[in-house]
Amino acid sequence: MHLGIDVGGTKTEVCLLSSPVMASLVFRERMPTNRETTIEDFFKRLRTLLTTSLDTRSISFKEIKTIGVGLPGSVDPINQIMLQGSVSFFKNIDLKKVFAK
């Protein structure tokens, strides 16, 4: 299974694919991004969305082999820091560290 997370200025969408090549969509779910909140609240809501989506389909987090993340802004490719973007709580943080956690 392969997880995609697309964070936009107004909505965040997650989708689970069965294969990276010729994939079939297992599920797609959305939630509001809420740009006025904190990064901690965002990840709490994202975790709830993912857990609920996986649990209702009897899928374990351990079955996820890869995760791809799209963010609404410019990210420094070396330091993995968002330089500018429409979601202010992602700016100037170590994205690799935050998403790995």
Coordinates of N, CA, C and O in Angstrom, one line a residue:
M1 N 0.8 -1.2 0.0 CA 0.0 0.0 0.0 C 0.9 1.2 0.0 O 2.0 1.2 0.6
H2 N 0.4 2.3 -0.6 CA 1.2 3.5 -0.8 C 0.2 4.7 -0.5 O -0.8 4.8 -1.1
L3 N 0.7 5.6 0.4 CA -0.1 6.7 0.9 C 0.3 8.0 0.3 O 1.5 8.3 0.2
G4 N -0.6 8.8 -0.2 CA -0.4 10.1 -0.7 C -1.1 11.1 0.2 O -2.2 10.9 0.6
I5 N -0.4 12.2 0.6 CA -1.0 13.3 1.4 C -0.7 14.5 0.6 O 0.4 14.9 0.3
D6 N -1.9 15.2 0.3 CA -1.8 16.5 -0.5 C -2.4 17.6 0.4 O -3.6 17.6 0.6
V7 N -1.5 18.4 0.9 CA -1.9 19.5 1.8 C -2.0 20.8 0.9 O -1.1 21.2 0.2
G8 N -3.2 21.3 0.9 CA -3.5 22.5 0.1 C -3.9 23.7 1.0 O -4.0 23.5 2.2
G9 N -4.1 24.8 0.5 CA -4.5 26.0 1.3 C -5.8 25.9 1.9 O -6.1 26.5 2.9
T10 N -6.7 25.1 1.3 CA -8.1 25.0 1.9 C -8.5 23.6 2.3 O -9.3 23.4 3.2
K11 N -7.8 22.5 1.6 CA -8.2 21.2 2.0 C -6.9 20.3 2.0 O -5.9 20.6 1.3
T12 N -7.0 19.3 2.8 CA -5.9 18.2 2.8 C -6.6 16.9 2.4 O -7.6 16.6 2.9
E13 N -6.0 16.3 1.4 CA -6.5 15.0 0.9 C -5.5 13.9 1.1 O -4.3 14.1 0.9
V14 N -6.0 12.8 1.6 CA -5.2 11.6 1.7 C -5.7 10.5 0.8 O -7.0 10.4 0.6
C15 N -4.9 9.7 0.1 CA -5.4 8.6 -0.7 C -4.4 7.4 -0.5 O -3.2 7.6 -0.2
L16 N -5.0 6.3 -0.5 CA -4.2 5.0 -0.4 C -4.3 4.3 -1.7 O -5.4 4.1 -2.2
L17 N -3.2 3.9 -2.3 CA -3.1 3.1 -3.5 C -2.6 1.7 -3.2 O -1.7 1.6 -2.4
S18 N -3.0 0.8 -4.0 CA -2.6 -0.6 -3.8 C -1.2 -0.9 -4.4 O -0.5 -1.8 -3.9
S19 N -0.8 -0.1 -5.3 CA 0.5 -0.3 -6.0 C 1.0 1.0 -6.6 O 0.2 1.9 -7.0
P20 N 2.3 1.2 -6.6 CA 2.8 2.5 -7.2 C 2.8 2.5 -8.7 O 2.8 3.5 -9.3
V21 N 2.6 1.3 -9.3 CA 2.5 1.2 -10.8 C 1.2 0.6 -11.1 O 0.8 -0.4 -10.5
M22 N 0.4 1.2 -12.0 CA -0.9 0.6 -12.3 C -1.8 0.5 -11.1 O -2.4 -0.5 -10.8
A23 N -1.7 1.5 -10.2 CA -2.3 1.5 -8.9 C -3.8 1.6 -9.0 O -4.4 2.2 -9.9
S24 N -4.5 0.9 -8.1 CA -5.9 1.1 -7.9 C -6.1 1.8 -6.6 O -5.4 1.6 -5.6
L25 N -7.1 2.7 -6.6 CA -7.3 3.6 -5.5 C -8.1 2.7 -4.4 O -9.1 2.2 -4.7
V26 N -7.5 2.7 -3.2 CA -8.2 2.0 -2.1 C -9.2 2.9 -1.4 O -10.3 2.6 -1.1
F27 N -8.7 4.2 -1.1 CA -9.6 5.2 -0.6 C -9.0 6.6 -0.8 O -7.8 6.7 -1.0
R28 N -9.9 7.5 -0.7 CA -9.6 9.0 -0.8 C -10.4 9.7 0.2 O -11.7 9.5 0.2
E29 N -9.8 10.4 1.1 CA -10.6 11.2 2.1 C -10.0 12.6 2.2 O -8.9 12.8 1.9
R30 N -10.9 13.5 2.6 CA -10.5 14.9 2.7 C -10.9 15.5 4.1 O -11.8 15.0 4.8
M31 N -10.1 16.6 4.4 CA -10.5 17.4 5.6 C -10.1 18.8 5.3 O -9.2 19.1 4.5
P32 N -10.7 19.8 6.0 CA -10.2 21.2 5.8 C -8.8 21.3 6.3 O -8.5 20.8 7.3
T33 N -8.0 22.1 5.6 CA -6.6 22.4 6.1 C -6.6 23.3 7.4 O -5.9 23.1 8.3
N34 N -7.5 24.3 7.4 CA -7.6 25.2 8.5 C -6.2 25.9 8.7 O -5.5 25.6 9.7
R35 N -5.9 26.8 7.9 CA -4.6 27.6 7.9 C -4.4 28.4 9.2 O -3.3 28.8 9.4
E36 N -5.5 28.6 9.9 CA -5.4 29.5 11.1 C -5.0 28.7 12.4 O -5.0 29.3 13.4
T37 N -4.8 27.4 12.3 CA -4.5 26.6 13.4 C -3.0 26.4 13.6 O -2.2 27.1 13.0
T38 N -2.7 25.5 14.5 CA -1.3 25.2 14.8 C -0.9 23.9 14.1 O -1.7 23.1 13.7
I39 N 0.4 23.7 13.9 CA 0.9 22.5 13.3 C 0.5 21.3 14.1 O 0.2 20.2 13.6
E40 N 0.5 21.4 15.4 CA 0.2 20.3 16.3 C -1.3 19.9 16.1 O -1.6 18.7 16.0
D41 N -2.2 20.9 16.0 CA -3.6 20.6 15.7 C -3.8 20.0 14.3 O -4.5 19.0 14.2
F42 N -3.1 20.5 13.3 CA -3.1 19.9 12.0 C -2.8 18.4 12.0 O -3.5 17.6 11.5
F43 N -1.6 18.1 12.6 CA -1.2 16.7 12.6 C -2.1 15.8 13.5 O -2.3 14.6 13.2
K44 N -2.7 16.4 14.5 CA -3.7 15.6 15.3 C -4.9 15.2 14.5 O -5.4 14.1 14.5
R45 N -5.4 16.2 13.7 CA -6.6 16.0 12.8 C -6.2 15.0 11.7 O -7.0 14.1 11.3
L46 N -5.0 15.2 11.1 CA -4.5 14.3 10.0 C -4.4 12.9 10.6 O -4.8 11.9 9.9
R47 N -3.8 12.7 11.7 CA -3.7 11.4 12.3 C -5.1 10.7 12.5 O -5.2 9.5 12.2
T48 N -6.0 11.5 13.0 CA -7.4 11.0 13.2 C -8.0 10.6 11.9 O -8.6 9.5 11.8
L49 N -7.8 11.4 10.8 CA -8.4 11.1 9.5 C -7.8 9.8 9.0 O -8.5 8.9 8.5
L50 N -6.4 9.6 9.1 CA -5.8 8.4 8.6 C -6.2 7.2 9.4 O -6.5 6.1 8.8
T51 N -6.2 7.3 10.7 CA -6.5 6.2 11.6 C -7.9 5.7 11.3 O -8.2 4.5 11.1
T52 N -8.9 6.6 11.2 CA -10.3 6.2 10.9 C -10.4 5.6 9.6 O -11.1 4.6 9.4
S53 N -9.7 6.2 8.6 CA -9.8 5.7 7.2 C -9.2 4.3 7.1 O -9.8 3.4 6.4
L54 N -8.1 4.0 7.8 CA -7.5 2.7 7.7 C -8.3 1.7 8.5 O -8.5 0.6 8.1
D55 N -8.7 2.1 9.7 CA -9.5 1.2 10.6 C -10.8 0.7 10.0 O -11.1 -0.5 10.1
T56 N -11.5 1.6 9.3 CA -12.8 1.2 8.7 C -12.6 0.2 7.6 O -13.5 -0.5 7.2
R57 N -11.4 0.1 7.0 CA -11.1 -0.8 6.0 C -10.2 -1.9 6.4 O -9.7 -2.7 5.6
S58 N -10.0 -2.0 7.7 CA -9.1 -3.1 8.3 C -7.7 -3.1 7.7 O -7.2 -4.2 7.4
I59 N -7.1 -2.0 7.6 CA -5.8 -1.8 7.0 C -4.9 -1.3 8.2 O -5.2 -0.4 8.9
S60 N -3.7 -1.9 8.3 CA -2.7 -1.5 9.3 C -1.8 -0.5 8.8 O -1.4 -0.6 7.6
F61 N -1.3 0.4 9.7 CA -0.2 1.3 9.2 C 1.0 0.6 8.7 O 1.7 1.0 7.9
K62 N 1.2 -0.6 9.3 CA 2.4 -1.4 8.9 C 2.3 -1.9 7.4 O 3.4 -2.2 6.8
E63 N 1.1 -1.9 6.8 CA 1.0 -2.2 5.4 C 1.4 -1.1 4.5 O 1.6 -1.4 3.3
I64 N 1.6 0.1 5.0 CA 2.0 1.2 4.1 C 3.5 1.2 3.9 O 4.3 1.2 4.8
K65 N 3.9 1.0 2.6 CA 5.3 0.9 2.2 C 5.9 2.3 1.9 O 7.1 2.5 2.2
T66 N 5.2 3.2 1.3 CA 5.7 4.5 1.0 C 4.7 5.6 1.3 O 3.5 5.3 1.3
I67 N 5.2 6.8 1.5 CA 4.4 7.9 1.8 C 4.9 9.1 0.9 O 6.1 9.4 1.0
G68 N 4.0 9.7 0.2 CA 4.4 10.9 -0.6 C 3.6 12.1 -0.1 O 2.4 11.9 0.3
V69 N 4.2 13.2 0.0 CA 3.6 14.4 0.6 C 3.8 15.6 -0.4 O 4.9 15.9 -0.8
G70 N 2.6 16.3 -0.7 CA 2.7 17.5 -1.5 C 2.3 18.6 -0.6 O 1.3 18.5 0.2
L71 N 3.0 19.7 -0.6 CA 2.8 20.9 0.2 C 2.6 22.1 -0.7 O 3.2 22.3 -1.7
P72 N 1.8 23.1 -0.2 CA 1.5 24.3 -0.9 C 2.6 25.4 -0.7 O 2.4 26.4 0.0
G73 N 3.8 25.2 -1.3 CA 4.8 26.2 -1.1 C 6.1 25.8 -1.7 O 6.2 24.7 -2.2
S74 N 7.1 26.6 -1.5 CA 8.5 26.3 -1.9 C 9.3 25.7 -0.8 O 9.3 26.3 0.3
V75 N 9.9 24.6 -1.0 CA 10.7 23.9 0.0 C 12.1 23.8 -0.5 O 12.4 23.5 -1.6
D76 N 13.0 24.2 0.4 CA 14.4 24.1 0.2 C 14.8 22.6 0.1 O 14.6 21.9 1.0
P77 N 15.3 22.2 -1.1 CA 15.5 20.8 -1.3 C 16.7 20.2 -0.5 O 16.7 19.0 -0.2
I78 N 17.5 21.0 0.0 CA 18.7 20.5 0.8 C 18.3 20.5 2.3 O 18.5 19.4 2.9
N79 N 17.7 21.5 2.8 CA 17.4 21.6 4.2 C 16.0 21.1 4.6 O 15.7 21.0 5.7
Q80 N 15.1 20.9 3.5 CA 13.8 20.5 3.8 C 13.0 21.4 4.6 O 12.2 21.0 5.5
I81 N 13.2 22.7 4.4 CA 12.5 23.8 5.1 C 11.6 24.5 4.1 O 12.1 24.9 3.0
M82 N 10.3 24.8 4.5 CA 9.4 25.5 3.6 C 9.8 27.0 3.7 O 9.8 27.6 4.8
L83 N 10.1 27.5 2.5 CA 10.6 28.9 2.5 C 9.4 29.9 2.4 O 9.4 30.9 3.0
Q84 N 8.4 29.5 1.6 CA 7.2 30.3 1.5 C 6.0 29.4 1.1 O 6.2 28.4 0.4
G85 N 4.8 29.8 1.4 CA 3.7 29.0 1.1 C 2.4 29.6 1.7 O 2.4 30.5 2.5
S86 N 1.3 29.0 1.3 CA 0.0 29.5 1.8 C -0.4 28.9 3.2 O -1.5 29.4 3.7
V87 N 0.3 28.0 3.7 CA 0.0 27.5 5.1 C 1.1 27.9 6.0 O 2.2 27.3 6.0
S88 N 0.9 28.9 6.8 CA 2.0 29.5 7.5 C 2.6 28.6 8.6 O 3.8 28.8 8.9
F89 N 1.8 27.7 9.2 CA 2.4 26.9 10.2 C 3.5 25.9 9.7 O 4.2 25.3 10.5
F90 N 3.6 25.7 8.4 CA 4.7 24.9 7.8 C 6.0 25.7 7.5 O 7.0 25.1 7.3
K91 N 5.9 27.0 7.5 CA 7.1 27.8 7.2 C 8.2 27.7 8.2 O 7.9 27.8 9.4
N92 N 9.4 27.6 7.7 CA 10.6 27.7 8.6 C 10.7 26.5 9.6 O 11.3 26.7 10.6
I93 N 10.1 25.4 9.3 CA 10.3 24.2 10.1 C 11.0 23.1 9.4 O 11.0 23.1 8.1
D94 N 11.5 22.1 10.1 CA 12.2 21.0 9.5 C 11.1 20.0 9.1 O 10.6 19.2 9.9
L95 N 10.7 20.0 7.8 CA 9.5 19.2 7.3 C 9.8 17.7 7.4 O 9.0 16.9 7.8
K96 N 11.0 17.3 7.1 CA 11.4 15.9 7.2 C 11.2 15.4 8.6 O 10.7 14.3 8.8
K97 N 11.7 16.2 9.6 CA 11.6 15.8 11.0 C 10.1 15.7 11.4 O 9.7 14.7 12.0
V98 N 9.4 16.7 11.1 CA 7.9 16.8 11.5 C 7.1 15.6 10.9 O 6.3 15.0 11.6
F99 N 7.3 15.4 9.6 CA 6.5 14.3 8.9 C 7.0 12.9 9.3 O 6.2 12.0 9.4
A100 N 8.3 12.8 9.6 CA 8.8 11.5 10.1 C 8.2 11.1 11.4 O 7.9 10.0 11.7
K101 N 8.0 12.1 12.3 CA 7.4 11.9 13.6 C 6.0 11.4 13.5 O 5.5 10.6 14.1

